[in-house]
Coordinates of C-alpha atoms in Angstrom, one line a residue:
X1 CA -9.6 32.9 32.9
X2 CA -10.8 34.6 29.7
X3 CA -7.4 34.4 28.2
X4 CA -7.2 30.6 28.8
X5 CA -10.7 30.1 27.2
X6 CA -9.5 32.0 24.1
X7 CA -6.4 29.8 23.9
X8 CA -8.5 26.7 24.1
X9 CA -10.9 27.8 21.4
X10 CA -7.9 28.7 19.2
X11 CA -6.4 25.3 19.7
X12 CA -9.5 23.6 18.9
X13 CA -10.0 25.6 15.7
X14 CA -6.5 24.8 14.6
X15 CA -7.1 21.1 15.2
X16 CA -10.3 21.2 13.1
X17 CA -8.4 22.9 10.3
X18 CA -5.7 20.2 10.2
X19 CA -8.4 17.4 10.4
X20 CA -10.2 19.1 7.5
X21 CA -7.1 19.2 5.4
X22 CA -6.4 15.4 6.1
X23 CA -9.9 14.5 4.9
X24 CA -9.4 16.7 1.8
X25 CA -6.2 14.8 1.0
X26 CA -7.8 11.5 1.4
X27 CA -10.8 12.4 -0.8
X28 CA -8.4 13.8 -3.3
X29 CA -6.5 10.4 -3.5
X30 CA -9.8 8.6 -3.9
X31 CA -10.9 10.8 -6.7
X32 CA -7.7 10.4 -8.5
X33 CA -7.9 6.7 -8.2
X34 CA -11.5 6.5 -9.6
X35 CA -11.9 6.3 -13.4
X36 CA -10.9 4.3 -16.4
X37 CA -7.2 3.9 -17.2
X38 CA -5.1 2.7 -20.3
X39 CA -1.4 1.9 -20.8
X40 CA -1.9 2.1 -24.4
X41 CA 0.7 4.8 -25.0
X42 CA 3.4 2.9 -23.0
X43 CA 2.6 -0.3 -24.8
X44 CA 3.0 1.3 -28.3
X45 CA 6.3 2.7 -27.3
X46 CA 7.7 -0.3 -25.5
X47 CA 6.5 -3.8 -26.6
X48 CA 7.7 -5.4 -23.3
X49 CA 4.6 -3.8 -21.7
X50 CA 1.0 -4.9 -22.4
X51 CA -2.0 -2.7 -23.3
X52 CA -3.8 -2.8 -19.9
X53 CA -7.2 -1.4 -19.3
X54 CA -8.1 -0.7 -15.6
X55 CA -11.5 0.5 -14.2
X56 CA -11.7 1.7 -10.5
X57 CA -14.9 2.9 -8.7
X58 CA -16.0 3.5 -5.3
X59 CA -18.4 1.0 -3.7
X60 CA -20.2 0.8 -0.3
X61 CA -20.3 4.6 -0.1
X62 CA -22.3 4.4 3.2
X63 CA -19.5 2.8 5.2
X64 CA -17.5 4.9 7.8
X65 CA -14.4 2.7 7.9
X66 CA -12.6 4.4 5.1
X67 CA -13.2 4.4 1.3
X68 CA -13.7 1.1 -0.6
X69 CA -12.8 0.9 -4.3
X70 CA -13.4 -2.0 -6.7
X71 CA -10.7 -2.4 -9.4
X72 CA -11.2 -4.5 -12.6
X73 CA -8.3 -5.1 -15.0
X74 CA -8.0 -6.7 -18.5
X75 CA -5.3 -7.1 -21.0
X76 CA -6.5 -5.8 -24.3
X77 CA -6.4 -8.4 -27.0
X78 CA -6.1 -11.3 -24.4
X79 CA -8.9 -11.0 -22.0
X80 CA -12.6 -10.7 -22.9
X81 CA -13.6 -10.2 -19.3
X82 CA -11.6 -8.6 -16.5
X83 CA -8.8 -10.9 -15.7
X84 CA -7.9 -9.4 -12.3
X85 CA -10.2 -8.1 -9.6
X86 CA -9.2 -6.3 -6.3
X87 CA -10.9 -4.3 -3.7
X88 CA -9.1 -1.5 -1.9
X89 CA -9.8 -0.2 1.5
X90 CA -8.2 3.3 1.8
X91 CA -8.0 5.0 5.3
X92 CA -5.8 7.4 7.2
X93 CA -3.8 5.9 9.9
X94 CA -1.4 8.7 10.8
X95 CA -1.1 12.4 10.3
X96 CA 0.9 12.1 7.1
X97 CA 0.2 8.5 6.0
X98 CA -2.6 6.7 4.2
X99 CA -3.0 2.9 4.2
X100 CA -4.4 1.1 1.2
X101 CA -5.4 -2.5 2.1
X102 CA -5.7 -5.1 -0.6
X103 CA -8.6 -7.6 -0.7
X104 CA -9.8 -10.3 -3.0
X105 CA -13.3 -11.7 -3.4
X106 CA -13.9 -15.1 -1.7
X107 CA -16.1 -16.1 -4.5
X108 CA -14.5 -14.0 -7.5
X109 CA -16.5 -15.6 -10.3
X110 CA -19.8 -14.3 -8.7
X111 CA -18.4 -10.8 -8.8
X112 CA -16.6 -10.8 -12.2
X113 CA -17.8 -7.7 -14.3
X114 CA -19.5 -6.0 -11.4
X115 CA -18.5 -2.6 -12.5
X116 CA -20.4 -3.2 -15.8
X117 CA -23.3 -5.1 -14.0
X118 CA -23.7 -3.5 -10.5
X119 CA -26.3 -6.2 -9.7
X120 CA -23.4 -8.4 -9.0
X121 CA -22.6 -6.3 -6.0
X122 CA -26.1 -6.6 -4.6
X123 CA -25.9 -7.8 -0.9
X124 CA -22.0 -7.7 -0.8
X125 CA -20.0 -6.4 2.0
X126 CA -16.5 -6.7 3.4
X127 CA -17.5 -10.2 4.8
X128 CA -17.2 -11.4 1.2
X129 CA -13.6 -10.4 1.0
X130 CA -10.2 -11.9 2.0
X131 CA -7.5 -9.7 3.2
X132 CA -4.2 -10.0 1.4
X133 CA -2.1 -9.9 4.6
X134 CA 1.3 -8.1 4.3
X135 CA 0.3 -6.3 0.9
X136 CA -0.8 -3.0 2.4
X137 CA 0.6 0.1 0.7
X138 CA 1.5 3.1 2.8
X139 CA 1.1 6.3 0.8
X140 CA 2.1 9.9 1.5
X141 CA 1.3 13.1 -0.5
X142 CA 4.6 14.1 -2.2
X143 CA 4.2 17.3 -4.1
X144 CA 1.9 16.7 -7.0
X145 CA 1.4 12.9 -6.4
X146 CA 0.6 10.3 -3.7
X147 CA 3.5 7.8 -3.5
X148 CA 3.8 4.5 -1.5
X149 CA 4.9 0.9 -1.5
X150 CA 4.4 -2.4 0.4
X151 CA 7.0 -3.2 3.2
X152 CA 9.5 -6.0 3.1
X153 CA 8.7 -9.5 2.0
X154 CA 5.3 -10.0 3.8
X155 CA 3.1 -9.9 0.7
X156 CA 3.1 -13.5 -0.3
X157 CA 2.7 -14.5 -4.0
X158 CA 2.9 -18.0 -5.7
X159 CA 2.4 -16.5 -9.2
X160 CA 4.9 -18.2 -11.6
X161 CA 6.7 -19.8 -8.7
X162 CA 7.3 -16.6 -6.7
X163 CA 7.5 -16.5 -3.0
X164 CA 6.5 -12.9 -2.4
X165 CA 5.8 -9.7 -4.3
X166 CA 6.4 -6.0 -3.9
X167 CA 4.2 -3.2 -5.1
X168 CA 5.1 0.5 -5.6
X169 CA 2.3 3.0 -6.5
X170 CA 2.4 6.6 -7.7
X171 CA -1.0 8.3 -8.1
X172 CA -1.4 11.5 -10.2
X173 CA -4.4 13.6 -11.1
X174 CA -4.3 12.2 -14.6
X175 CA -2.7 8.8 -14.2
X176 CA -1.2 5.9 -12.1
X177 CA 2.2 4.3 -12.2
X178 CA 1.9 0.7 -10.7
X179 CA 5.0 -1.3 -10.3
X180 CA 4.5 -4.8 -9.2
X181 CA 7.2 -7.5 -9.1
X182 CA 7.4 -11.1 -7.8
X183 CA 10.5 -12.6 -6.3
X184 CA 11.9 -16.0 -5.3
X185 CA 12.6 -16.9 -1.6
X186 CA 16.3 -15.9 -2.4
X187 CA 15.2 -12.4 -3.8
X188 CA 15.6 -13.3 -7.4
X189 CA 13.2 -11.4 -9.7
X190 CA 10.7 -14.0 -11.1
X191 CA 8.0 -11.8 -12.8
X192 CA 7.3 -8.2 -13.4
X193 CA 9.2 -5.4 -15.2
X194 CA 12.7 -4.8 -14.2
X195 CA 12.9 -1.3 -15.6
X196 CA 9.8 0.5 -14.3
X197 CA 6.1 0.3 -13.6
X198 CA 3.0 0.1 -15.7
X199 CA 2.0 3.6 -16.8
X200 CA -1.8 3.9 -16.9
X201 CA -3.2 7.2 -18.2
X202 CA -6.6 8.3 -17.0
X203 CA -9.2 8.4 -19.9
X204 CA -11.6 11.1 -20.5
X205 CA -15.3 10.7 -20.1
X206 CA -15.4 9.2 -16.6

């Protein structure tokens, strides 16, 4: 009987150790995603890419249904305010897989610039969001990065006449590579870079 109890305790301890590692990986991904990012270096070396500035920060820290991140993006020299906003919900769904759900605000103009003016988030919750169905990314820790992508053609997009879009994401401690492309119903590339993703370097001072 004593041997059985020892084995049970050992098994429980092992499970707790694994669970702790999973939480650590998830928190590490979120910390890498948070910050201010710039594609300035890539834009200078290759004029087919724009100089994009991206800011990402956790919101709703008290929630227990994963981590929530607000992302605001602008193109330097073109936008005076963030031209694109998204909210990500990041949670573990399997032992070796993290899901990153994509949302958009139902009333985006009310939240524009919220990372510079937190009062614009007052009273907000996931009820103010619209899920972008089919646009979930599934990420795994792969060596020194997290890597993942959308699946199939389920992420619909009407941007520039596209029918659907794909997204590939690689997250490093010091930056992000984000490769988004839009396709016609027949699979022809309509928008997005054909040769590689946007390289966003994390800026210091965050």
